[in-house]
Amino acid sequence: MSDMLQVARREIKMGFRNPWAYSFLGLFCTFSLGLLLINSQNVVQGYTAVTGSMLSLILYLLPLMTLFLGSFSLTSEKEEGSWQLLSTYPIGTLSFILGKYTGLFVVLLAIVAFGYGLMGMISGLIGVAFDTGTYFLFLAFSAGLVLLFLTLALVIGSLSRNRWQALTVSVSVWFFTVIGWPTFLIAILGLLPYLWIKPLLVTLTLLNPAELVRLFVVIKLGGGSVLGPEYYQWVEWIGRPDGSLLFMGVCLVWILVSILAVYWIWERGRKRG
C-alpha cells in the first residue's frame, strides 16, 4: 500500500508539471464557455441541443487527453530508464500500476473539476440557469470517461516502445472509439441477420467505453428516445432504481480486467528483464 501511494504521489507531481494537461484544460474551458454564451438565454436542463453539443465536446476532448497523458506516462518510464531503476527495488508490479492509475486519475479529475468549476461560476455570473442534476451528470460523465479510457491508456503505454508509437496508437484508438464508431457499427451490423443485431450491439457497446458512458448519460438526461428501438432494453435497465449501480458494476469489471492485462504485460517484461 505504501509503495502504491509513493508512486501515486510521484505521478501527481509529474502530472501537474505536464504542459499537455494545461493545453487540454484551456481547450475544454474555452469551448464549454463558448457553448454557454451561445445558449445564454436558455435553461440548461435535460437532453437538449446545448447538452448534446456539450456531450460531444467532452467526448472528443477527454478521451484523447486521457489516452495521451496515460500512455505517455508509461512510455516515458521506459525511455528514461525509470522503470529499470524502480524494478531493482522491492516494489511490486501491481503497486506500480495501481499507483500510476491512481495518480493519473487524480490529475485528470482535478483538471476536469477545475473546468466544471469555472464553467459553473461563469454560468452563474452571466445568469445562465444550469440545472444541478444535469451539472453533476456531466461531471459523472467526464469522470467515467477518464476512469475507463485511462485503463486503455495504460494498456497502450505498456505495449508501446516509445512516445511516438504511443501517440500513433492513442490517436487510432480515439478515432476508432469516438469518431469512426457509428460508421463501423453500421457497416458491421448491416452484414448480419436481424436476429444477431441486438446481441452483437450489446457486446460491441460494452467493449467501447465512450459509447457505454455516452448511452448511460443520454438516458439519464431523458434522451433515450433518440437512440432508437435497438436500445430499448438499455433505456429500461438504466432507468431502473438500481440502474446506476449496475452501470458502475460494469465499469468496475471493465477497469479490473484492463488493470490485470496491464499487470500481466509489465510482469512478463520484468521477468524477461
PDB file of C-alpha atoms in Angstrom:
ATOM      1  CA  MET A   1       0.000   0.000   0.000  1.00  0.00           C
ATOM      2  CA  SER A   2       2.790   2.438   0.870  1.00  0.00           C
ATOM      3  CA  ASP A   3       4.567   1.660  -2.418  1.00  0.00           C
ATOM      4  CA  MET A   4       1.395   2.432  -4.355  1.00  0.00           C
ATOM      5  CA  LEU A   5       0.944   5.752  -2.533  1.00  0.00           C
ATOM      6  CA  GLN A   6       4.553   6.729  -3.226  1.00  0.00           C
ATOM      7  CA  VAL A   7       4.134   6.025  -6.947  1.00  0.00           C
ATOM      8  CA  ALA A   8       0.814   7.892  -6.990  1.00  0.00           C
ATOM      9  CA  ARG A   9       2.338  10.902  -5.220  1.00  0.00           C
ATOM     10  CA  ARG A  10       5.213  10.990  -7.714  1.00  0.00           C
ATOM     11  CA  GLU A  11       2.758  10.718 -10.618  1.00  0.00           C
ATOM     12  CA  ILE A  12       0.639  13.593  -9.298  1.00  0.00           C
ATOM     13  CA  LYS A  13       3.694  15.872  -9.077  1.00  0.00           C
ATOM     14  CA  MET A  14       4.766  14.983 -12.611  1.00  0.00           C
ATOM     15  CA  GLY A  15       1.216  15.305 -13.935  1.00  0.00           C
ATOM     16  CA  PHE A  16       0.740  18.852 -12.717  1.00  0.00           C
ATOM     17  CA  ARG A  17       4.026  19.833 -14.397  1.00  0.00           C
ATOM     18  CA  ASN A  18       2.906  18.445 -17.758  1.00  0.00           C
ATOM     19  CA  PRO A  19       2.094  21.245 -20.263  1.00  0.00           C
ATOM     20  CA  TRP A  20      -0.212  18.894 -22.200  1.00  0.00           C
ATOM     21  CA  ALA A  21      -2.628  18.857 -19.270  1.00  0.00           C
ATOM     22  CA  TYR A  22      -2.970  22.630 -19.229  1.00  0.00           C
ATOM     23  CA  SER A  23      -3.356  22.762 -23.007  1.00  0.00           C
ATOM     24  CA  PHE A  24      -6.344  20.423 -22.880  1.00  0.00           C
ATOM     25  CA  LEU A  25      -7.731  22.316 -19.889  1.00  0.00           C
ATOM     26  CA  GLY A  26      -7.601  25.545 -21.874  1.00  0.00           C
ATOM     27  CA  LEU A  27      -9.373  23.943 -24.844  1.00  0.00           C
ATOM     28  CA  PHE A  28     -12.051  22.409 -22.654  1.00  0.00           C
ATOM     29  CA  CYS A  29     -12.783  25.659 -20.808  1.00  0.00           C
ATOM     30  CA  THR A  30     -12.796  27.755 -23.986  1.00  0.00           C
ATOM     31  CA  PHE A  31     -15.277  25.637 -25.918  1.00  0.00           C
ATOM     32  CA  SER A  32     -17.577  24.849 -22.980  1.00  0.00           C
ATOM     33  CA  LEU A  33     -17.820  28.534 -22.083  1.00  0.00           C
ATOM     34  CA  GLY A  34     -18.484  29.343 -25.735  1.00  0.00           C
ATOM     35  CA  LEU A  35     -21.434  26.938 -25.768  1.00  0.00           C
ATOM     36  CA  LEU A  36     -22.784  28.503 -22.571  1.00  0.00           C
ATOM     37  CA  LEU A  37     -22.593  32.008 -24.054  1.00  0.00           C
ATOM     38  CA  ILE A  38     -24.316  30.918 -27.264  1.00  0.00           C
ATOM     39  CA  ASN A  39     -27.198  29.490 -25.227  1.00  0.00           C
ATOM     40  CA  SER A  40     -27.177  32.133 -22.507  1.00  0.00           C
ATOM     41  CA  GLN A  41     -30.941  32.697 -22.812  1.00  0.00           C
ATOM     42  CA  ASN A  42     -31.890  29.048 -22.329  1.00  0.00           C
ATOM     43  CA  VAL A  43     -32.137  26.824 -19.266  1.00  0.00           C
ATOM     44  CA  VAL A  44     -29.501  24.092 -19.409  1.00  0.00           C
ATOM     45  CA  GLN A  45     -31.528  21.106 -18.251  1.00  0.00           C
ATOM     46  CA  GLY A  46     -32.147  17.585 -19.550  1.00  0.00           C
ATOM     47  CA  TYR A  47     -31.210  16.389 -23.025  1.00  0.00           C
ATOM     48  CA  THR A  48     -31.334  19.426 -25.319  1.00  0.00           C
ATOM     49  CA  ALA A  49     -29.309  20.837 -28.207  1.00  0.00           C
ATOM     50  CA  VAL A  50     -26.846  22.526 -25.845  1.00  0.00           C
ATOM     51  CA  THR A  51     -26.367  19.474 -23.615  1.00  0.00           C
ATOM     52  CA  GLY A  52     -25.962  17.285 -26.700  1.00  0.00           C
ATOM     53  CA  SER A  53     -23.295  19.649 -28.043  1.00  0.00           C
ATOM     54  CA  MET A  54     -21.512  19.673 -24.690  1.00  0.00           C
ATOM     55  CA  LEU A  55     -21.589  15.874 -24.551  1.00  0.00           C
ATOM     56  CA  SER A  56     -19.985  15.724 -27.984  1.00  0.00           C
ATOM     57  CA  LEU A  57     -17.335  18.249 -26.957  1.00  0.00           C
ATOM     58  CA  ILE A  58     -16.442  16.274 -23.834  1.00  0.00           C
ATOM     59  CA  LEU A  59     -16.465  13.034 -25.797  1.00  0.00           C
ATOM     60  CA  TYR A  60     -13.930  14.441 -28.257  1.00  0.00           C
ATOM     61  CA  LEU A  61     -11.547  16.072 -25.780  1.00  0.00           C
ATOM     62  CA  LEU A  62     -11.437  13.957 -22.620  1.00  0.00           C
ATOM     63  CA  PRO A  63     -10.687  10.514 -24.139  1.00  0.00           C
ATOM     64  CA  LEU A  64      -7.919  11.993 -26.301  1.00  0.00           C
ATOM     65  CA  MET A  65      -6.422  13.853 -23.340  1.00  0.00           C
ATOM     66  CA  THR A  66      -6.619  10.747 -21.156  1.00  0.00           C
ATOM     67  CA  LEU A  67      -5.052   8.486 -23.782  1.00  0.00           C
ATOM     68  CA  PHE A  68      -2.177  10.900 -24.360  1.00  0.00           C
ATOM     69  CA  LEU A  69      -1.336  11.585 -20.725  1.00  0.00           C
ATOM     70  CA  GLY A  70      -1.758   7.971 -19.598  1.00  0.00           C
ATOM     71  CA  SER A  71       0.182   6.294 -22.407  1.00  0.00           C
ATOM     72  CA  PHE A  72       2.979   8.893 -22.343  1.00  0.00           C
ATOM     73  CA  SER A  73       3.376   8.407 -18.600  1.00  0.00           C
ATOM     74  CA  LEU A  74       4.215   4.712 -19.027  1.00  0.00           C
ATOM     75  CA  THR A  75       6.321   5.035 -22.172  1.00  0.00           C
ATOM     76  CA  SER A  76       8.405   7.767 -20.523  1.00  0.00           C
ATOM     77  CA  GLU A  77       9.255   5.289 -17.748  1.00  0.00           C
ATOM     78  CA  LYS A  78      10.767   3.016 -20.406  1.00  0.00           C
ATOM     79  CA  GLU A  79      12.514   5.704 -22.451  1.00  0.00           C
ATOM     80  CA  GLU A  80      14.066   7.479 -19.465  1.00  0.00           C
ATOM     81  CA  GLY A  81      15.037   4.259 -17.694  1.00  0.00           C
ATOM     82  CA  SER A  82      12.965   4.998 -14.580  1.00  0.00           C
ATOM     83  CA  TRP A  83      11.285   1.603 -14.632  1.00  0.00           C
ATOM     84  CA  GLN A  84      14.590  -0.211 -14.945  1.00  0.00           C
ATOM     85  CA  LEU A  85      15.719   1.569 -11.802  1.00  0.00           C
ATOM     86  CA  LEU A  86      12.466   1.009  -9.915  1.00  0.00           C
ATOM     87  CA  SER A  87      12.411  -2.682 -10.813  1.00  0.00           C
ATOM     88  CA  THR A  88      15.659  -3.171  -8.884  1.00  0.00           C
ATOM     89  CA  TYR A  89      13.847  -2.120  -5.703  1.00  0.00           C
ATOM     90  CA  PRO A  90      11.411  -4.377  -3.801  1.00  0.00           C
ATOM     91  CA  ILE A  91       8.360  -2.690  -5.317  1.00  0.00           C
ATOM     92  CA  GLY A  92       5.554  -4.867  -6.636  1.00  0.00           C
ATOM     93  CA  THR A  93       4.429  -4.526 -10.239  1.00  0.00           C
ATOM     94  CA  LEU A  94       0.796  -4.281  -9.157  1.00  0.00           C
ATOM     95  CA  SER A  95       1.646  -1.476  -6.716  1.00  0.00           C
ATOM     96  CA  PHE A  96       3.424   0.358  -9.519  1.00  0.00           C
ATOM     97  CA  ILE A  97       0.471   0.005 -11.915  1.00  0.00           C
ATOM     98  CA  LEU A  98      -2.150   0.945  -9.311  1.00  0.00           C
ATOM     99  CA  GLY A  99      -0.042   3.900  -8.193  1.00  0.00           C
ATOM    100  CA  LYS A 100       0.237   5.109 -11.776  1.00  0.00           C
ATOM    101  CA  TYR A 101      -3.504   4.691 -12.323  1.00  0.00           C
ATOM    102  CA  THR A 102      -4.417   6.476  -9.089  1.00  0.00           C
ATOM    103  CA  GLY A 103      -2.015   9.362  -9.636  1.00  0.00           C
ATOM    104  CA  LEU A 104      -3.091   9.938 -13.229  1.00  0.00           C
ATOM    105  CA  PHE A 105      -6.762   9.790 -12.252  1.00  0.00           C
ATOM    106  CA  VAL A 106      -6.242  12.411  -9.547  1.00  0.00           C
ATOM    107  CA  VAL A 107      -4.503  14.725 -12.041  1.00  0.00           C
ATOM    108  CA  LEU A 108      -7.165  14.277 -14.714  1.00  0.00           C
ATOM    109  CA  LEU A 109     -10.034  14.605 -12.249  1.00  0.00           C
ATOM    110  CA  ALA A 110      -8.509  17.825 -10.885  1.00  0.00           C
ATOM    111  CA  ILE A 111      -8.335  19.230 -14.425  1.00  0.00           C
ATOM    112  CA  VAL A 112     -11.946  18.233 -15.113  1.00  0.00           C
ATOM    113  CA  ALA A 113     -13.159  19.604 -11.768  1.00  0.00           C
ATOM    114  CA  PHE A 114     -11.413  22.928 -12.412  1.00  0.00           C
ATOM    115  CA  GLY A 115     -13.035  23.166 -15.839  1.00  0.00           C
ATOM    116  CA  TYR A 116     -16.504  22.437 -14.483  1.00  0.00           C
ATOM    117  CA  GLY A 117     -15.975  24.755 -11.526  1.00  0.00           C
ATOM    118  CA  LEU A 118     -15.035  27.597 -13.857  1.00  0.00           C
ATOM    119  CA  MET A 119     -17.986  26.801 -16.107  1.00  0.00           C
ATOM    120  CA  GLY A 120     -20.394  26.766 -13.148  1.00  0.00           C
ATOM    121  CA  MET A 121     -19.021  30.029 -11.752  1.00  0.00           C
ATOM    122  CA  ILE A 122     -19.253  31.902 -15.060  1.00  0.00           C
ATOM    123  CA  SER A 123     -22.703  30.474 -15.826  1.00  0.00           C
ATOM    124  CA  GLY A 124     -23.847  31.951 -12.512  1.00  0.00           C
ATOM    125  CA  LEU A 125     -22.255  35.321 -13.283  1.00  0.00           C
ATOM    126  CA  ILE A 126     -23.881  35.624 -16.717  1.00  0.00           C
ATOM    127  CA  GLY A 127     -27.226  34.371 -15.433  1.00  0.00           C
ATOM    128  CA  VAL A 128     -27.404  31.022 -17.215  1.00  0.00           C
ATOM    129  CA  ALA A 129     -29.655  28.603 -15.329  1.00  0.00           C
ATOM    130  CA  PHE A 130     -27.692  25.345 -15.066  1.00  0.00           C
ATOM    131  CA  ASP A 131     -29.755  22.537 -13.536  1.00  0.00           C
ATOM    132  CA  THR A 132     -27.926  20.887 -10.629  1.00  0.00           C
ATOM    133  CA  GLY A 133     -28.801  17.340 -11.701  1.00  0.00           C
ATOM    134  CA  THR A 134     -27.630  17.987 -15.265  1.00  0.00           C
ATOM    135  CA  TYR A 135     -24.421  19.594 -13.986  1.00  0.00           C
ATOM    136  CA  PHE A 136     -23.486  16.604 -11.833  1.00  0.00           C
ATOM    137  CA  LEU A 137     -24.406  14.172 -14.607  1.00  0.00           C
ATOM    138  CA  PHE A 138     -21.883  15.937 -16.841  1.00  0.00           C
ATOM    139  CA  LEU A 139     -19.299  15.652 -14.091  1.00  0.00           C
ATOM    140  CA  ALA A 140     -20.087  11.924 -13.691  1.00  0.00           C
ATOM    141  CA  PHE A 141     -19.908  11.504 -17.479  1.00  0.00           C
ATOM    142  CA  SER A 142     -16.444  13.077 -17.556  1.00  0.00           C
ATOM    143  CA  ALA A 143     -15.186  11.055 -14.569  1.00  0.00           C
ATOM    144  CA  GLY A 144     -16.469   7.835 -16.159  1.00  0.00           C
ATOM    145  CA  LEU A 145     -14.686   8.590 -19.427  1.00  0.00           C
ATOM    146  CA  VAL A 146     -11.452   9.288 -17.556  1.00  0.00           C
ATOM    147  CA  LEU A 147     -11.686   6.101 -15.477  1.00  0.00           C
ATOM    148  CA  LEU A 148     -12.319   3.811 -18.442  1.00  0.00           C
ATOM    149  CA  PHE A 149     -10.053   5.428 -21.027  1.00  0.00           C
ATOM    150  CA  LEU A 150      -7.225   5.622 -18.513  1.00  0.00           C
ATOM    151  CA  THR A 151      -7.129   1.825 -18.419  1.00  0.00           C
ATOM    152  CA  LEU A 152      -6.903   1.802 -22.225  1.00  0.00           C
ATOM    153  CA  ALA A 153      -4.108   4.364 -21.996  1.00  0.00           C
ATOM    154  CA  LEU A 154      -2.157   2.122 -19.625  1.00  0.00           C
ATOM    155  CA  VAL A 155      -2.568  -0.821 -21.997  1.00  0.00           C
ATOM    156  CA  ILE A 156      -1.294   1.309 -24.898  1.00  0.00           C
ATOM    157  CA  GLY A 157       1.617   2.603 -22.823  1.00  0.00           C
ATOM    158  CA  SER A 158       2.511  -0.936 -21.770  1.00  0.00           C
ATOM    159  CA  LEU A 159       2.620  -2.214 -25.343  1.00  0.00           C
ATOM    160  CA  SER A 160       4.337   0.826 -26.909  1.00  0.00           C
ATOM    161  CA  ARG A 161       8.109   1.149 -27.019  1.00  0.00           C
ATOM    162  CA  ASN A 162       8.276   4.948 -27.208  1.00  0.00           C
ATOM    163  CA  ARG A 163       6.151   8.107 -27.161  1.00  0.00           C
ATOM    164  CA  TRP A 164       5.743   8.232 -30.942  1.00  0.00           C
ATOM    165  CA  GLN A 165       4.327   4.746 -31.040  1.00  0.00           C
ATOM    166  CA  ALA A 166       2.047   5.568 -28.100  1.00  0.00           C
ATOM    167  CA  LEU A 167       0.908   8.734 -29.883  1.00  0.00           C
ATOM    168  CA  THR A 168       0.037   6.839 -33.065  1.00  0.00           C
ATOM    169  CA  VAL A 169      -1.845   4.086 -31.267  1.00  0.00           C
ATOM    170  CA  SER A 170      -3.657   6.556 -28.977  1.00  0.00           C
ATOM    171  CA  VAL A 171      -4.930   8.607 -31.912  1.00  0.00           C
ATOM    172  CA  SER A 172      -6.019   5.417 -33.693  1.00  0.00           C
ATOM    173  CA  VAL A 173      -7.905   4.125 -30.651  1.00  0.00           C
ATOM    174  CA  TRP A 174      -9.510   7.539 -30.096  1.00  0.00           C
ATOM    175  CA  PHE A 175     -10.586   7.809 -33.740  1.00  0.00           C
ATOM    176  CA  PHE A 176     -11.996   4.289 -33.762  1.00  0.00           C
ATOM    177  CA  THR A 177     -13.925   4.527 -30.471  1.00  0.00           C
ATOM    178  CA  VAL A 178     -15.176   8.116 -30.831  1.00  0.00           C
ATOM    179  CA  ILE A 179     -15.184   9.343 -34.449  1.00  0.00           C
ATOM    180  CA  GLY A 180     -15.411   6.196 -36.540  1.00  0.00           C
ATOM    181  CA  TRP A 181     -17.618   4.157 -34.216  1.00  0.00           C
ATOM    182  CA  PRO A 182     -21.017   4.874 -35.898  1.00  0.00           C
ATOM    183  CA  THR A 183     -19.620   4.025 -39.349  1.00  0.00           C
ATOM    184  CA  PHE A 184     -18.022   0.826 -38.069  1.00  0.00           C
ATOM    185  CA  LEU A 185     -21.232  -0.158 -36.271  1.00  0.00           C
ATOM    186  CA  ILE A 186     -23.463   0.401 -39.303  1.00  0.00           C
ATOM    187  CA  ALA A 187     -21.056  -1.438 -41.617  1.00  0.00           C
ATOM    188  CA  ILE A 188     -20.783  -4.498 -39.355  1.00  0.00           C
ATOM    189  CA  LEU A 189     -24.437  -4.758 -38.330  1.00  0.00           C
ATOM    190  CA  GLY A 190     -25.636  -4.263 -41.901  1.00  0.00           C
ATOM    191  CA  LEU A 191     -23.966  -7.514 -42.936  1.00  0.00           C
ATOM    192  CA  LEU A 192     -25.623  -9.665 -40.254  1.00  0.00           C
ATOM    193  CA  PRO A 193     -29.037 -11.335 -39.931  1.00  0.00           C
ATOM    194  CA  TYR A 194     -31.603  -9.339 -37.955  1.00  0.00           C
ATOM    195  CA  LEU A 195     -31.620 -11.751 -35.005  1.00  0.00           C
ATOM    196  CA  TRP A 196     -27.899 -11.214 -34.462  1.00  0.00           C
ATOM    197  CA  ILE A 197     -28.060  -7.420 -34.373  1.00  0.00           C
ATOM    198  CA  LYS A 198     -29.199  -6.854 -30.782  1.00  0.00           C
ATOM    199  CA  PRO A 199     -26.808  -9.331 -29.091  1.00  0.00           C
ATOM    200  CA  LEU A 200     -23.842  -8.063 -31.103  1.00  0.00           C
ATOM    201  CA  LEU A 201     -24.850  -4.441 -30.487  1.00  0.00           C
ATOM    202  CA  VAL A 202     -24.827  -5.046 -26.729  1.00  0.00           C
ATOM    203  CA  THR A 203     -21.442  -6.779 -26.903  1.00  0.00           C
ATOM    204  CA  LEU A 204     -19.822  -4.072 -29.015  1.00  0.00           C
ATOM    205  CA  THR A 205     -21.244  -1.317 -26.805  1.00  0.00           C
ATOM    206  CA  LEU A 206     -19.769  -2.952 -23.706  1.00  0.00           C
ATOM    207  CA  LEU A 207     -16.378  -3.066 -25.434  1.00  0.00           C
ATOM    208  CA  ASN A 208     -16.395   0.655 -26.273  1.00  0.00           C
ATOM    209  CA  PRO A 209     -16.053   2.808 -23.130  1.00  0.00           C
ATOM    210  CA  ALA A 210     -17.013   6.002 -24.958  1.00  0.00           C
ATOM    211  CA  GLU A 211     -20.290   4.552 -26.224  1.00  0.00           C
ATOM    212  CA  LEU A 212     -21.031   2.853 -22.907  1.00  0.00           C
ATOM    213  CA  VAL A 213     -20.726   6.044 -20.864  1.00  0.00           C
ATOM    214  CA  ARG A 214     -22.469   8.163 -23.515  1.00  0.00           C
ATOM    215  CA  LEU A 215     -25.535   5.917 -23.567  1.00  0.00           C
ATOM    216  CA  PHE A 216     -25.797   5.998 -19.783  1.00  0.00           C
ATOM    217  CA  VAL A 217     -25.687   9.800 -19.568  1.00  0.00           C
ATOM    218  CA  VAL A 218     -28.036  10.378 -22.543  1.00  0.00           C
ATOM    219  CA  ILE A 219     -30.625   8.069 -20.982  1.00  0.00           C
ATOM    220  CA  LYS A 220     -30.221   9.678 -17.551  1.00  0.00           C
ATOM    221  CA  LEU A 221     -30.744  13.103 -19.175  1.00  0.00           C
ATOM    222  CA  GLY A 222     -34.039  11.864 -20.597  1.00  0.00           C
ATOM    223  CA  GLY A 223     -32.894  11.470 -24.195  1.00  0.00           C
ATOM    224  CA  GLY A 224     -33.378   7.705 -24.501  1.00  0.00           C
ATOM    225  CA  SER A 225     -36.000   8.155 -27.233  1.00  0.00           C
ATOM    226  CA  VAL A 226     -33.352   9.467 -29.686  1.00  0.00           C
ATOM    227  CA  LEU A 227     -31.370   6.213 -29.514  1.00  0.00           C
ATOM    228  CA  GLY A 228     -33.850   4.064 -31.441  1.00  0.00           C
ATOM    229  CA  PRO A 229     -35.639   0.757 -30.727  1.00  0.00           C
ATOM    230  CA  GLU A 230     -32.414  -1.251 -30.668  1.00  0.00           C
ATOM    231  CA  TYR A 231     -31.537   0.421 -27.350  1.00  0.00           C
ATOM    232  CA  TYR A 232     -34.924  -0.072 -25.685  1.00  0.00           C
ATOM    233  CA  GLN A 233     -33.514  -2.601 -23.222  1.00  0.00           C
ATOM    234  CA  TRP A 234     -30.691  -0.189 -22.332  1.00  0.00           C
ATOM    235  CA  VAL A 235     -33.225   2.559 -21.607  1.00  0.00           C
ATOM    236  CA  GLU A 236     -35.203   0.115 -19.481  1.00  0.00           C
ATOM    237  CA  TRP A 237     -32.378  -1.178 -17.256  1.00  0.00           C
ATOM    238  CA  ILE A 238     -30.563   2.153 -16.889  1.00  0.00           C
ATOM    239  CA  GLY A 239     -33.846   3.818 -15.931  1.00  0.00           C
ATOM    240  CA  ARG A 240     -34.433   1.339 -13.110  1.00  0.00           C
ATOM    241  CA  PRO A 241     -33.673   2.396  -9.498  1.00  0.00           C
ATOM    242  CA  ASP A 242     -30.624   0.113  -9.453  1.00  0.00           C
ATOM    243  CA  GLY A 243     -29.571   1.063 -12.991  1.00  0.00           C
ATOM    244  CA  SER A 244     -26.743   3.296 -11.802  1.00  0.00           C
ATOM    245  CA  LEU A 245     -25.374   0.530  -9.575  1.00  0.00           C
ATOM    246  CA  LEU A 246     -25.454  -1.944 -12.469  1.00  0.00           C
ATOM    247  CA  PHE A 247     -23.648   0.550 -14.668  1.00  0.00           C
ATOM    248  CA  MET A 248     -20.972   1.109 -12.023  1.00  0.00           C
ATOM    249  CA  GLY A 249     -20.596  -2.671 -11.723  1.00  0.00           C
ATOM    250  CA  VAL A 250     -19.997  -2.986 -15.473  1.00  0.00           C
ATOM    251  CA  CYS A 251     -17.419  -0.171 -15.332  1.00  0.00           C
ATOM    252  CA  LEU A 252     -15.678  -1.808 -12.381  1.00  0.00           C
ATOM    253  CA  VAL A 253     -15.367  -5.098 -14.279  1.00  0.00           C
ATOM    254  CA  TRP A 254     -14.001  -3.151 -17.280  1.00  0.00           C
ATOM    255  CA  ILE A 255     -11.368  -1.474 -15.100  1.00  0.00           C
ATOM    256  CA  LEU A 256     -10.338  -4.650 -13.264  1.00  0.00           C
ATOM    257  CA  VAL A 257      -9.891  -6.654 -16.470  1.00  0.00           C
ATOM    258  CA  SER A 258      -7.824  -3.870 -18.041  1.00  0.00           C
ATOM    259  CA  ILE A 259      -5.630  -3.414 -14.951  1.00  0.00           C
ATOM    260  CA  LEU A 260      -4.977  -7.156 -14.824  1.00  0.00           C
ATOM    261  CA  ALA A 261      -3.978  -7.073 -18.508  1.00  0.00           C
ATOM    262  CA  VAL A 262      -1.531  -4.214 -17.840  1.00  0.00           C
ATOM    263  CA  TYR A 263      -0.154  -6.065 -14.823  1.00  0.00           C
ATOM    264  CA  TRP A 264       0.410  -9.212 -16.900  1.00  0.00           C
ATOM    265  CA  ILE A 265       2.248  -7.240 -19.609  1.00  0.00           C
ATOM    266  CA  TRP A 266       4.588  -5.483 -17.146  1.00  0.00           C
ATOM    267  CA  GLU A 267       5.186  -8.571 -15.012  1.00  0.00           C
ATOM    268  CA  ARG A 268       6.067 -10.559 -18.108  1.00  0.00           C
ATOM    269  CA  GLY A 269       8.519  -7.862 -19.184  1.00  0.00           C
ATOM    270  CA  ARG A 270      10.005  -7.675 -15.699  1.00  0.00           C
ATOM    271  CA  LYS A 271      10.706 -11.416 -15.607  1.00  0.00           C
ATOM    272  CA  ARG A 272      12.343 -11.263 -19.021  1.00  0.00           C
ATOM    273  CA  GLY A 273      14.483  -8.342 -17.851  1.00  0.00           C
TER     274      GLY A 273
END
